[in-house]
PDB file of C-alpha atoms in Angstrom:
ATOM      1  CA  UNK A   1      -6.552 -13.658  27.084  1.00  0.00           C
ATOM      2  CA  UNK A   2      -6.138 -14.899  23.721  1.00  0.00           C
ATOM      3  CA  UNK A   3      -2.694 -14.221  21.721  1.00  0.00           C
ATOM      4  CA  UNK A   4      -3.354 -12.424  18.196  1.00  0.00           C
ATOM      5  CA  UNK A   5      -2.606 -16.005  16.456  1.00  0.00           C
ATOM      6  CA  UNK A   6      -5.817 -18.166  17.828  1.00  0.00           C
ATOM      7  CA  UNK A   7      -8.898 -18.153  16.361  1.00  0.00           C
ATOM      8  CA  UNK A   8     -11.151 -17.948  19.252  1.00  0.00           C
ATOM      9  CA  UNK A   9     -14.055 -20.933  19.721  1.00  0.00           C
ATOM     10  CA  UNK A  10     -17.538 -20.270  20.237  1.00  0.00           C
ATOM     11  CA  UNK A  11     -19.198 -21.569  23.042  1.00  0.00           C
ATOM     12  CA  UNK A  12     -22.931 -21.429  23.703  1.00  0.00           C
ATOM     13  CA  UNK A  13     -25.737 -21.936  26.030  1.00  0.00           C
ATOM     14  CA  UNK A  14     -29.138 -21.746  26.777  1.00  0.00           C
ATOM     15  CA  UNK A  15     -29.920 -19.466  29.460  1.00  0.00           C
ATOM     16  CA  UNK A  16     -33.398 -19.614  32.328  1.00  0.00           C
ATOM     17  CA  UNK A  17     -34.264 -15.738  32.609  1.00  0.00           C
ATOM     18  CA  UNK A  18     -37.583 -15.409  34.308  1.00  0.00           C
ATOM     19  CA  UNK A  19     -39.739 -18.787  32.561  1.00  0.00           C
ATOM     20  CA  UNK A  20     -37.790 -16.959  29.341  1.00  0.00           C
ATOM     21  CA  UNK A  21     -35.193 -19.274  27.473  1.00  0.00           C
ATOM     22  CA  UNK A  22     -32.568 -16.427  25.794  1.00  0.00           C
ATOM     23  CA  UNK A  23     -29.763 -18.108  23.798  1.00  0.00           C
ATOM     24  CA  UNK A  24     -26.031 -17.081  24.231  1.00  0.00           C
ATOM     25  CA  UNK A  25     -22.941 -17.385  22.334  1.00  0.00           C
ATOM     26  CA  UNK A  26     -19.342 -16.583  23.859  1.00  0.00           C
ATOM     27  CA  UNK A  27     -15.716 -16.603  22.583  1.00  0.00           C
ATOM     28  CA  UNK A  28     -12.568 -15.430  24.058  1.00  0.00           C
ATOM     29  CA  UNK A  29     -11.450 -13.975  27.376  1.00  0.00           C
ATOM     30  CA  UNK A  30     -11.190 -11.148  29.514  1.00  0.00           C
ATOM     31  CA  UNK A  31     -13.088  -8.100  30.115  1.00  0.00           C
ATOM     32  CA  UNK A  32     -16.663  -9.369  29.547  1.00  0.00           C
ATOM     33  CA  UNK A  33     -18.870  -7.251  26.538  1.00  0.00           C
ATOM     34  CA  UNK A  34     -22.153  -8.144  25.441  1.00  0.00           C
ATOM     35  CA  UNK A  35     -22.941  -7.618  21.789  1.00  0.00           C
ATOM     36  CA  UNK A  36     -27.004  -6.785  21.483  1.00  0.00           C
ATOM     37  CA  UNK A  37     -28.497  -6.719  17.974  1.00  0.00           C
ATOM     38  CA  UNK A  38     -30.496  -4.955  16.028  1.00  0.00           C
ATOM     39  CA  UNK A  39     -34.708  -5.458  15.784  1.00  0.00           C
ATOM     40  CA  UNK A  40     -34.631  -5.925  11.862  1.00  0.00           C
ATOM     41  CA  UNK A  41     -36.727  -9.248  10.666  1.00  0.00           C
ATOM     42  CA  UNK A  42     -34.700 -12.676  10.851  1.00  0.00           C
ATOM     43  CA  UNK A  43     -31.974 -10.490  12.702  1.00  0.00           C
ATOM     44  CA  UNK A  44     -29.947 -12.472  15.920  1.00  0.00           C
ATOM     45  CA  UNK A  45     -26.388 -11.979  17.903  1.00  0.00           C
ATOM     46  CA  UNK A  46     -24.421 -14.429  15.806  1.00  0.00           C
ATOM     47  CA  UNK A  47     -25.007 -13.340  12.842  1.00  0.00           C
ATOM     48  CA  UNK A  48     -25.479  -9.296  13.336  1.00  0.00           C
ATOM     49  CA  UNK A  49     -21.628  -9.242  14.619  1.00  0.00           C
ATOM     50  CA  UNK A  50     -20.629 -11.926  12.277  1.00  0.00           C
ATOM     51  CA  UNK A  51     -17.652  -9.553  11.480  1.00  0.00           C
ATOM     52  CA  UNK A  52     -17.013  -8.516  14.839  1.00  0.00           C
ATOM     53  CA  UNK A  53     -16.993 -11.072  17.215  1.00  0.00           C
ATOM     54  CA  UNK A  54     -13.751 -12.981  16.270  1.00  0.00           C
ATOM     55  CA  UNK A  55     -11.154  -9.529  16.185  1.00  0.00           C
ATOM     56  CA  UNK A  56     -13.261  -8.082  19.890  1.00  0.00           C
ATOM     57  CA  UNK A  57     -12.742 -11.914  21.382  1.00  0.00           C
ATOM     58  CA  UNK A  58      -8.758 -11.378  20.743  1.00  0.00           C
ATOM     59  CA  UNK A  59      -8.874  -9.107  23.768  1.00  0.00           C
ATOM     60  CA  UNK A  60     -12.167  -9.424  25.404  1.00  0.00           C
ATOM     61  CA  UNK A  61     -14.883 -12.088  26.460  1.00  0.00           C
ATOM     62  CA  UNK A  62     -17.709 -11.569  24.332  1.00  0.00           C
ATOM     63  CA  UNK A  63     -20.921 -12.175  24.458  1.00  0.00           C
ATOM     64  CA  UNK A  64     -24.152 -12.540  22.167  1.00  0.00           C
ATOM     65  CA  UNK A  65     -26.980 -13.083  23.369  1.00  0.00           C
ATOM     66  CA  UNK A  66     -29.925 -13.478  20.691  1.00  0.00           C
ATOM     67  CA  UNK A  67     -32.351 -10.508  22.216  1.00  0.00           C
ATOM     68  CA  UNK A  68     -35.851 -11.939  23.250  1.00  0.00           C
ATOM     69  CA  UNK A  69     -38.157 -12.493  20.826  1.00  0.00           C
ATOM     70  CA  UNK A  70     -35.194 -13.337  18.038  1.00  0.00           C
ATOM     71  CA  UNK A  71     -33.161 -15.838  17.048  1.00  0.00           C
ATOM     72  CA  UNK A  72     -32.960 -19.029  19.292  1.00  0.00           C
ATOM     73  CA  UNK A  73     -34.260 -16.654  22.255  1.00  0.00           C
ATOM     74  CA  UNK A  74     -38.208 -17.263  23.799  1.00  0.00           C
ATOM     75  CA  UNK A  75     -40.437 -14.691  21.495  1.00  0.00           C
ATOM     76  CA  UNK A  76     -42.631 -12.369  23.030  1.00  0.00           C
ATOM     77  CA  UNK A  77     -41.944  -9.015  24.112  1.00  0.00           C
ATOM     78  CA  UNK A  78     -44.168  -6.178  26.297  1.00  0.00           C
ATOM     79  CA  UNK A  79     -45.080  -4.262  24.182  1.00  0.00           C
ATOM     80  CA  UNK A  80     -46.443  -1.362  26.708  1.00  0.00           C
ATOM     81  CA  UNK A  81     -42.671  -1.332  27.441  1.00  0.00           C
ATOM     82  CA  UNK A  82     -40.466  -2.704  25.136  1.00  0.00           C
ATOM     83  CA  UNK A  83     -37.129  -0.970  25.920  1.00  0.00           C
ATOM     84  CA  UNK A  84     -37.862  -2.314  29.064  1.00  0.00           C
ATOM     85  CA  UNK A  85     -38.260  -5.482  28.874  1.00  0.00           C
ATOM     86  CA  UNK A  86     -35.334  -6.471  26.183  1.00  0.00           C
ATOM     87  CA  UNK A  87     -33.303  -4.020  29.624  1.00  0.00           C
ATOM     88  CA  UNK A  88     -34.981  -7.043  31.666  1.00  0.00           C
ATOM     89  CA  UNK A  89     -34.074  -9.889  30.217  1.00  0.00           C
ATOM     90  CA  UNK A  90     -30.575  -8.631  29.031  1.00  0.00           C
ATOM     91  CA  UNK A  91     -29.771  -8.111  32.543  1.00  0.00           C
ATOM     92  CA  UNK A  92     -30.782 -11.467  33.518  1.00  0.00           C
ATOM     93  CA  UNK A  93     -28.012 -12.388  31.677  1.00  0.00           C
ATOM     94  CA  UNK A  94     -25.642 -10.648  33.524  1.00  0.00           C
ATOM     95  CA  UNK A  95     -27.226 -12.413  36.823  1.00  0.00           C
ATOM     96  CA  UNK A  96     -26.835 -16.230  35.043  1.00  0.00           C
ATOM     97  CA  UNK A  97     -23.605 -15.640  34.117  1.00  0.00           C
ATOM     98  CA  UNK A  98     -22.366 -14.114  37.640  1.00  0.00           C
ATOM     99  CA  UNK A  99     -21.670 -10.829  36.119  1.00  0.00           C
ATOM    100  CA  UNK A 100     -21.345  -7.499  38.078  1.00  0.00           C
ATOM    101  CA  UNK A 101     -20.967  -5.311  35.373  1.00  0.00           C
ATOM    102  CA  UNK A 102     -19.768  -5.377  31.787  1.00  0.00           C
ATOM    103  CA  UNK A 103     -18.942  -2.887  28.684  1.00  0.00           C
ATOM    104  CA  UNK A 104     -21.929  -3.150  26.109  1.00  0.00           C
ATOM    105  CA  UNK A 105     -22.122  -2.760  22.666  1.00  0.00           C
ATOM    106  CA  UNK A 106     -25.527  -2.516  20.681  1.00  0.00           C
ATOM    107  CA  UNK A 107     -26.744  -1.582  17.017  1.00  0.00           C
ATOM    108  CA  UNK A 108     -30.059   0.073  16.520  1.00  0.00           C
ATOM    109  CA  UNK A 109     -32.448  -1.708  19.186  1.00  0.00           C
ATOM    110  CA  UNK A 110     -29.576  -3.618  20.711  1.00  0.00           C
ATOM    111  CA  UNK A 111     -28.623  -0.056  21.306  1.00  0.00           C
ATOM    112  CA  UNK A 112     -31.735   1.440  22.797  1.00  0.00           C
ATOM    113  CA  UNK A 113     -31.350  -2.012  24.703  1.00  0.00           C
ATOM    114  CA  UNK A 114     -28.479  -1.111  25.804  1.00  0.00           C
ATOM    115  CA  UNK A 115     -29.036   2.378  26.351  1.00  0.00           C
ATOM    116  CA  UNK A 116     -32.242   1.643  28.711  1.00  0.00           C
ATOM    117  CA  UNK A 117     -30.425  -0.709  30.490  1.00  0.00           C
ATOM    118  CA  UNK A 118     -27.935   1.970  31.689  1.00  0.00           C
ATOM    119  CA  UNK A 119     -30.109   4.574  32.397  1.00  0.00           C
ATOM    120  CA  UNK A 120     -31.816   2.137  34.931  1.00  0.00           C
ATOM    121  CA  UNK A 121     -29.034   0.608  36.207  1.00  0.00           C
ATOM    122  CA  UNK A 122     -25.946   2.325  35.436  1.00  0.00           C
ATOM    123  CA  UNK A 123     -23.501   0.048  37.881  1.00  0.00           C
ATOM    124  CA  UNK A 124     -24.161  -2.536  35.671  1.00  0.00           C
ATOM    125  CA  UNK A 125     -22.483  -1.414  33.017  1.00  0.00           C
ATOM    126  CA  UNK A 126     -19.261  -0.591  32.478  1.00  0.00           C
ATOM    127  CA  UNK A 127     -18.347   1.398  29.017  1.00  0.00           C
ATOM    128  CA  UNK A 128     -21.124   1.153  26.387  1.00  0.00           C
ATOM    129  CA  UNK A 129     -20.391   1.013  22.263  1.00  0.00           C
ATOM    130  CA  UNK A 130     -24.093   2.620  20.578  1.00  0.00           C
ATOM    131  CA  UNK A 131     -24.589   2.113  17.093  1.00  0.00           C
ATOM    132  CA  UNK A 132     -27.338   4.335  15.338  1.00  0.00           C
ATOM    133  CA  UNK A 133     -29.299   3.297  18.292  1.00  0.00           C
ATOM    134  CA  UNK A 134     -33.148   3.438  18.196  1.00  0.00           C
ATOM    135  CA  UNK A 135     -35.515   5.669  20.548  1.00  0.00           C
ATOM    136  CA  UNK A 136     -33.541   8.536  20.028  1.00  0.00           C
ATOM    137  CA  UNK A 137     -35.840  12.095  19.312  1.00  0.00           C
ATOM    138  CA  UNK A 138     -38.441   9.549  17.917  1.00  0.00           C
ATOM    139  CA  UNK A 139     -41.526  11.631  18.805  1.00  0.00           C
ATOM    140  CA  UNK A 140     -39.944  14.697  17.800  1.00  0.00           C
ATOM    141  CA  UNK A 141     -39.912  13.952  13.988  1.00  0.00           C
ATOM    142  CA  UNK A 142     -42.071  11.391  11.946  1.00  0.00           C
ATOM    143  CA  UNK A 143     -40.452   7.841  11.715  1.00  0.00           C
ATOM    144  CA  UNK A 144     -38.045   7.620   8.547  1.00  0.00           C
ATOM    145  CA  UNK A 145     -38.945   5.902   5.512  1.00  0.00           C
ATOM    146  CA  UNK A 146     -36.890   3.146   6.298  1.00  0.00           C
ATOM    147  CA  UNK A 147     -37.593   2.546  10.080  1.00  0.00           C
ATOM    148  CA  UNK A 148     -41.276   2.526   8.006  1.00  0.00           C
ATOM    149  CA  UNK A 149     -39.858  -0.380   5.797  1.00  0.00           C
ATOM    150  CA  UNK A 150     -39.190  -2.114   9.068  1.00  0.00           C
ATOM    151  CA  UNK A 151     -42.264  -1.836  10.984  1.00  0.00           C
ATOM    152  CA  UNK A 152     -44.086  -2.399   8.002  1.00  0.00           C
ATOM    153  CA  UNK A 153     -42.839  -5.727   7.532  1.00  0.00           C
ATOM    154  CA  UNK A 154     -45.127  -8.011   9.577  1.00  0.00           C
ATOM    155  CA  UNK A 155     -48.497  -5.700   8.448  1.00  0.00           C
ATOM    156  CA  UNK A 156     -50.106  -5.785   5.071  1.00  0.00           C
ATOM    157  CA  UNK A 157     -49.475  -8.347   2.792  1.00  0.00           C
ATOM    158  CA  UNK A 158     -47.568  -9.992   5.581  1.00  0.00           C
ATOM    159  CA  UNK A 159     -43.592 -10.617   5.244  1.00  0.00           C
ATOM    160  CA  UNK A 160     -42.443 -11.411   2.339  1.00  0.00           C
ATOM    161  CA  UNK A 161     -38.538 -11.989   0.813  1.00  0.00           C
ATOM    162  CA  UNK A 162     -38.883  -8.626  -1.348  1.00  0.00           C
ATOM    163  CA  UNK A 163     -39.944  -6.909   1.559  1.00  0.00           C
ATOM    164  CA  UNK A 164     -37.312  -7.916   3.141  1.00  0.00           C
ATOM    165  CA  UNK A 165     -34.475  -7.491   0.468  1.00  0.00           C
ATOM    166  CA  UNK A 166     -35.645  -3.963  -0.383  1.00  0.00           C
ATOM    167  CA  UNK A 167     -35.476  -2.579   3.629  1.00  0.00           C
ATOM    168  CA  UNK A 168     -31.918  -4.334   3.808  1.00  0.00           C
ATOM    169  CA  UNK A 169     -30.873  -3.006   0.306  1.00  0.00           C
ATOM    170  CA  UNK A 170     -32.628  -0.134   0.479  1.00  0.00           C
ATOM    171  CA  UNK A 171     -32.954   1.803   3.380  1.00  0.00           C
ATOM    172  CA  UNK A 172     -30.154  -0.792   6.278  1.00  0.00           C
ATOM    173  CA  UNK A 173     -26.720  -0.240   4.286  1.00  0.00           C
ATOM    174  CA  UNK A 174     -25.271   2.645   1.861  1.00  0.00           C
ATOM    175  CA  UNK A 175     -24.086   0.100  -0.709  1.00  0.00           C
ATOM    176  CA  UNK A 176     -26.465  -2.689  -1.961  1.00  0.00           C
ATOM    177  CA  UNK A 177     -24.169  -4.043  -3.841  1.00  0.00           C
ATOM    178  CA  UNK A 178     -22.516  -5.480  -1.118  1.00  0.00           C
ATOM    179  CA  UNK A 179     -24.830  -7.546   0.005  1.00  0.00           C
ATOM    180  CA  UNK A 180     -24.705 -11.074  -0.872  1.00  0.00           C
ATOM    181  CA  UNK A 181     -28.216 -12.751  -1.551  1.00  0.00           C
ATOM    182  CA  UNK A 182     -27.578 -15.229   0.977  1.00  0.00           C
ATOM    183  CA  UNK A 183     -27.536 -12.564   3.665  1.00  0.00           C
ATOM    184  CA  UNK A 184     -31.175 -12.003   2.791  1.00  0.00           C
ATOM    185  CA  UNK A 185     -32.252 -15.730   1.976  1.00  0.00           C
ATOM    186  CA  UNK A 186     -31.283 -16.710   5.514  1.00  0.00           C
ATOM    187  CA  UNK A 187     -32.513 -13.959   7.243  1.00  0.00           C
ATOM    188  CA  UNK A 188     -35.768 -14.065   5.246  1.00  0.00           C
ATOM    189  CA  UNK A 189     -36.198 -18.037   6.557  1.00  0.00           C
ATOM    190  CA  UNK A 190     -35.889 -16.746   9.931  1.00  0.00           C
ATOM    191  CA  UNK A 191     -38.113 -14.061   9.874  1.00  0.00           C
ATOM    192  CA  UNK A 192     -41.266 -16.696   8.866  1.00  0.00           C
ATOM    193  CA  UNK A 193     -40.488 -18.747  11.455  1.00  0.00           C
ATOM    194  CA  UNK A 194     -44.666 -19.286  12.993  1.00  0.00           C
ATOM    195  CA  UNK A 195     -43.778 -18.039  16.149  1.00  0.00           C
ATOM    196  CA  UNK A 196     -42.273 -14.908  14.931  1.00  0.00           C
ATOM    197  CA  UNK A 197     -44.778 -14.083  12.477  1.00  0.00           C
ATOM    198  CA  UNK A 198     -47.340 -14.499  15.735  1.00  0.00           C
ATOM    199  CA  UNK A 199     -45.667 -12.240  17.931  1.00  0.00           C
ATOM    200  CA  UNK A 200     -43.436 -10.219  15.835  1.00  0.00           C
ATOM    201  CA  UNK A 201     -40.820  -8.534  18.326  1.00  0.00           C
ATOM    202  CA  UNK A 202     -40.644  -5.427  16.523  1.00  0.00           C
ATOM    203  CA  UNK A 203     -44.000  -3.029  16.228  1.00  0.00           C
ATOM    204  CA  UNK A 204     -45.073   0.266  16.662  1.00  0.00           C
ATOM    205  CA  UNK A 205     -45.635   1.697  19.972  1.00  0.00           C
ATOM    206  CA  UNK A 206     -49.276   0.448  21.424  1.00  0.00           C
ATOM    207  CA  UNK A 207     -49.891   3.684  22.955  1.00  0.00           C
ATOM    208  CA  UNK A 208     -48.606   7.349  23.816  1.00  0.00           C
ATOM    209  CA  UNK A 209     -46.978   6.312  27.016  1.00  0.00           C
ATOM    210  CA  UNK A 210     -45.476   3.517  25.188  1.00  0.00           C
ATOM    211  CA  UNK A 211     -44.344   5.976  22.540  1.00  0.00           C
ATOM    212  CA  UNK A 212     -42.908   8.376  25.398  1.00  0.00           C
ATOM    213  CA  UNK A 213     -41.330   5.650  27.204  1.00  0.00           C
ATOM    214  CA  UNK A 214     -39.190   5.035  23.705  1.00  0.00           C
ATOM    215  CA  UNK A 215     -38.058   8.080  23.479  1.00  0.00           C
ATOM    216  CA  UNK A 216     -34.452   8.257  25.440  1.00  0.00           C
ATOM    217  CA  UNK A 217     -34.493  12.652  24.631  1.00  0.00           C
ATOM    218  CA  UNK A 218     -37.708  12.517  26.963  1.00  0.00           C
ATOM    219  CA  UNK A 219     -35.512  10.755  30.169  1.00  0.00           C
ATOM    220  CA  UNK A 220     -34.250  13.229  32.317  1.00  0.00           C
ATOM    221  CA  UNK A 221     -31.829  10.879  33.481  1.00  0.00           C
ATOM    222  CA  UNK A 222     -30.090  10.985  30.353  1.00  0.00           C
ATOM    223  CA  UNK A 223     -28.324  14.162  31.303  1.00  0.00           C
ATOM    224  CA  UNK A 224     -26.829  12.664  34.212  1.00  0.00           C
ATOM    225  CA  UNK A 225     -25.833   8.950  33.102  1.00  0.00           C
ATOM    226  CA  UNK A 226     -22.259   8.959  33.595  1.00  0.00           C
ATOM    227  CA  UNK A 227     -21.405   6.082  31.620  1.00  0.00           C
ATOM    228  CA  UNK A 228     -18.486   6.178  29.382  1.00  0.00           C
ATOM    229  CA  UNK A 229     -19.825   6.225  25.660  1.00  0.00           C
ATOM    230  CA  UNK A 230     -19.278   5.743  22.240  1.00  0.00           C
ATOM    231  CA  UNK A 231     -21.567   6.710  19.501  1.00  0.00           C
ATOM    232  CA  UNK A 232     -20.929   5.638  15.877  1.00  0.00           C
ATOM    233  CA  UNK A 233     -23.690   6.551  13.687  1.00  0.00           C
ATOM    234  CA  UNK A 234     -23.497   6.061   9.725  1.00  0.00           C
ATOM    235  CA  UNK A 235     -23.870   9.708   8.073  1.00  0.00           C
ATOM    236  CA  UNK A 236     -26.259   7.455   5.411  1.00  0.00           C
ATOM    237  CA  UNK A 237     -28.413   6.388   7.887  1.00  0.00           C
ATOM    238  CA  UNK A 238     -31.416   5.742   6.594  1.00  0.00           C
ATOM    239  CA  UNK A 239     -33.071   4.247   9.328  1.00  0.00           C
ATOM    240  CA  UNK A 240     -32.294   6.107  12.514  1.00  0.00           C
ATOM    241  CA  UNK A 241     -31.562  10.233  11.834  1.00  0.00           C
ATOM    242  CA  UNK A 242     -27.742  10.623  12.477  1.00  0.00           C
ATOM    243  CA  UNK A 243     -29.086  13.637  13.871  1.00  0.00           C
ATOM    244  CA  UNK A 244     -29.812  11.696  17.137  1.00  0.00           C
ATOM    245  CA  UNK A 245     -26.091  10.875  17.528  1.00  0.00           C
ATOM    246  CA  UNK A 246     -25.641  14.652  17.984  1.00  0.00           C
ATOM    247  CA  UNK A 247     -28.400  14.588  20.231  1.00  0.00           C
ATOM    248  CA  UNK A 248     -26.887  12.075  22.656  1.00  0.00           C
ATOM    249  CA  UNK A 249     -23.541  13.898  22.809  1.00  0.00           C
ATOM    250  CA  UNK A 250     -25.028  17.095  23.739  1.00  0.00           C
ATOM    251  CA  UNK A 251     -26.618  15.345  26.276  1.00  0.00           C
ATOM    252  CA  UNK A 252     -24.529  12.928  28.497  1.00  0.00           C
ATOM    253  CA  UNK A 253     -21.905  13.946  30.232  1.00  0.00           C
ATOM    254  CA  UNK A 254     -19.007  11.757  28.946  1.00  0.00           C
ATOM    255  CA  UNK A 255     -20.299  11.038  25.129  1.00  0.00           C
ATOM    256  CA  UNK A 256     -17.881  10.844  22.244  1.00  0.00           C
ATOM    257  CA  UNK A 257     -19.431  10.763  18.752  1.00  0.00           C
ATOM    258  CA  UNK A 258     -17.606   9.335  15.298  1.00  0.00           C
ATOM    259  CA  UNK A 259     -19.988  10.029  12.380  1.00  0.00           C
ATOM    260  CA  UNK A 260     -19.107   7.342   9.915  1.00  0.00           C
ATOM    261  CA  UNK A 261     -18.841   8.827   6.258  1.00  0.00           C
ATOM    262  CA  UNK A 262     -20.674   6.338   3.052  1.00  0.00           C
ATOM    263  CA  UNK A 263     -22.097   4.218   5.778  1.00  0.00           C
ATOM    264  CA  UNK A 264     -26.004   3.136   6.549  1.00  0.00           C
ATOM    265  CA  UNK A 265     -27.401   1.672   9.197  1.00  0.00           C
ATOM    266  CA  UNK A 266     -25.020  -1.255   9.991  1.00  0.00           C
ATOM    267  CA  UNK A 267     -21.566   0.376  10.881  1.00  0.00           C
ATOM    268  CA  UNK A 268     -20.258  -2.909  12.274  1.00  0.00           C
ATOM    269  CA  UNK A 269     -20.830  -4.641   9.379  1.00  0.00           C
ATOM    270  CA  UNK A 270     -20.000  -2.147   6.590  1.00  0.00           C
ATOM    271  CA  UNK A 271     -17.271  -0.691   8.192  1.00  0.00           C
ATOM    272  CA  UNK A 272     -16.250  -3.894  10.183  1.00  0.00           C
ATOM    273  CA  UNK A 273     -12.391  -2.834  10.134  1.00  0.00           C
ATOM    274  CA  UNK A 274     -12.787   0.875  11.579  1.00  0.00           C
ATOM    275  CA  UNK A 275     -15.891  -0.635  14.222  1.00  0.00           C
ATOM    276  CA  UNK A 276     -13.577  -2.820  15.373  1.00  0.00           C
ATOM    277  CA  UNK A 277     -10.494  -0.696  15.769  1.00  0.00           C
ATOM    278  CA  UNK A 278     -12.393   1.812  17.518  1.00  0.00           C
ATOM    279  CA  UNK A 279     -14.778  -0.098  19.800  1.00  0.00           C
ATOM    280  CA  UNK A 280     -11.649  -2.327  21.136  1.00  0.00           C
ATOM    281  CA  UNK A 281      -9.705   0.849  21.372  1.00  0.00           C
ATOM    282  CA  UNK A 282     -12.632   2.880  23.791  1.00  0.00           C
ATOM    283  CA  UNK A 283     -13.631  -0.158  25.467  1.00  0.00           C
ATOM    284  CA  UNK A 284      -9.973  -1.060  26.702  1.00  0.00           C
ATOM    285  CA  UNK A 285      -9.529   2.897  27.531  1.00  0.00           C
ATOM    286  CA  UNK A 286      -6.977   3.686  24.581  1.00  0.00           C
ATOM    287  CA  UNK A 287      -9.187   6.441  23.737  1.00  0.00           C
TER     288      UNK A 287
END
């Protein structure tokens, strides 16, 4: 493990899942988590837990994986089952890097990632971080403005940097202000890469089953994953209804819930202090 004065190095690797190249980054050691991102345009690992990954690699191994379709991962999702295949490939991982099980953190799709991942194979994971995950209650109320922002992105006009910087000033964080232009600008280059604007990662479902299907509240085996969880869910969420969080923990059987006050969509990078704290302190079993 690494002592509280080292600055942890970052390691990373191209990884063989299935014909599918998926990019991983890793610092530190010990218990292993997996950080999974969120499904915004031009979003990847590296840079979605840019505030995260150095404090969490003081005590654990983590690592970030760039989800397919993003980043420096192969694009191309299913999109008949898209939960399912990010579950897929994300447990690949686990299998190239020899792991049995490990805690898991995700934000927004990382989450429902995450979240799918456990409900189909729950002895693969070992405590499990969600942040204002997605495909909670989604066909029980129309989508939000700002999960509109999002899908709308690729459609119309086609992507474009004000699109861009009004869904992440707009509708991802509570303060605007906050966010430095070169956030956007590099997020914005990424998100016209020619393969991403081909196959864009993120769309609406394709079909009613596909809509079901991304709808964790519709699972039955929600009510019996045991999995030890944490839900931290902005109260400004603008994106995904905090209401879901309050879904989830009335719910599963072993779900704690921390509504974060004057926080959006991006609790790990707005409140980067308090995220850390508290997903270090529930995945080592301080709670």
């Amino acid at each position: 493990m690494t002592t509280s004065t080292e600055v942890p190095a970052m390691r990373e690797r191209l990884l063989d899942i299935d014909g599918k190249k998926i990019f991983v980054a890793e610092a530190g050691e010990g218990a292993p988590v997996l950080l999974l991102h969120g499904g915004g345009p031009g979003a990847s690992g590296v840079s979605n837990y840019s505030r995260n990954i150095t404090e969490l690699a003081m005590e654990f191994r983590v690592v970030v994986p760039d989800l397919p379709g993003y980043g420096r991962s192969g694009k191309g999702v299913d999109l008949a089952d898209p939960f399912g295949a990010l579950a897929s490939g994300i447990r690949g991982v686990l299998d190239q890097l020899n792991l049995e099980k490990a805690h898991f953190v995700g934000n927004s799709y990382g989450g429902a990632c995450a979240l799918r991942l456990a409900l189909d194979t729950p002895q693969r994971v070992d405590r499990m971080v969600l942040m204002g995950p997605g495909g909670i209650g989604t066909t029980r109320a129309l989508p939000t403005p700002g999960l509109n922002s999002l899908l709308n992105y690729y459609t119309g006009d086609g992507p474009s940097r004000p699109k861009l910087e009004k869904f992440i000033r707009d509708y991802l964080v509570f303060n605007a202000a906050r966010i430095p232009d070169s956030i956007i600008d590099a997020r914005y280059q990424d998100s016209i890469a020619p393969e991403v604007v081909a196959a864009p990662p993120l769309r609406r479902p394709t079909s009613l089953r596909a809509l079901w299907k991304m709808d964790f509240t519709r699972d039955k085996r929600l009510d019996r994953l045991a999995v030890p969880t944490l839900v931290l869910w902005g109260a400004e969420d603008k994106v995904n209804r905090p209401s879901g969080g309050r879904m989830l923990a009335g719910r599963m059987p072993d779900c704690d819930l921390y509504e974060v006050a004057n926080t959006g969509h991006w609790v790990q990078w707005e409140r980067a202090e308090l995220f850390n704290r508290l997903c270090a302190d529930f995945l080592a079993g301080r709670r």
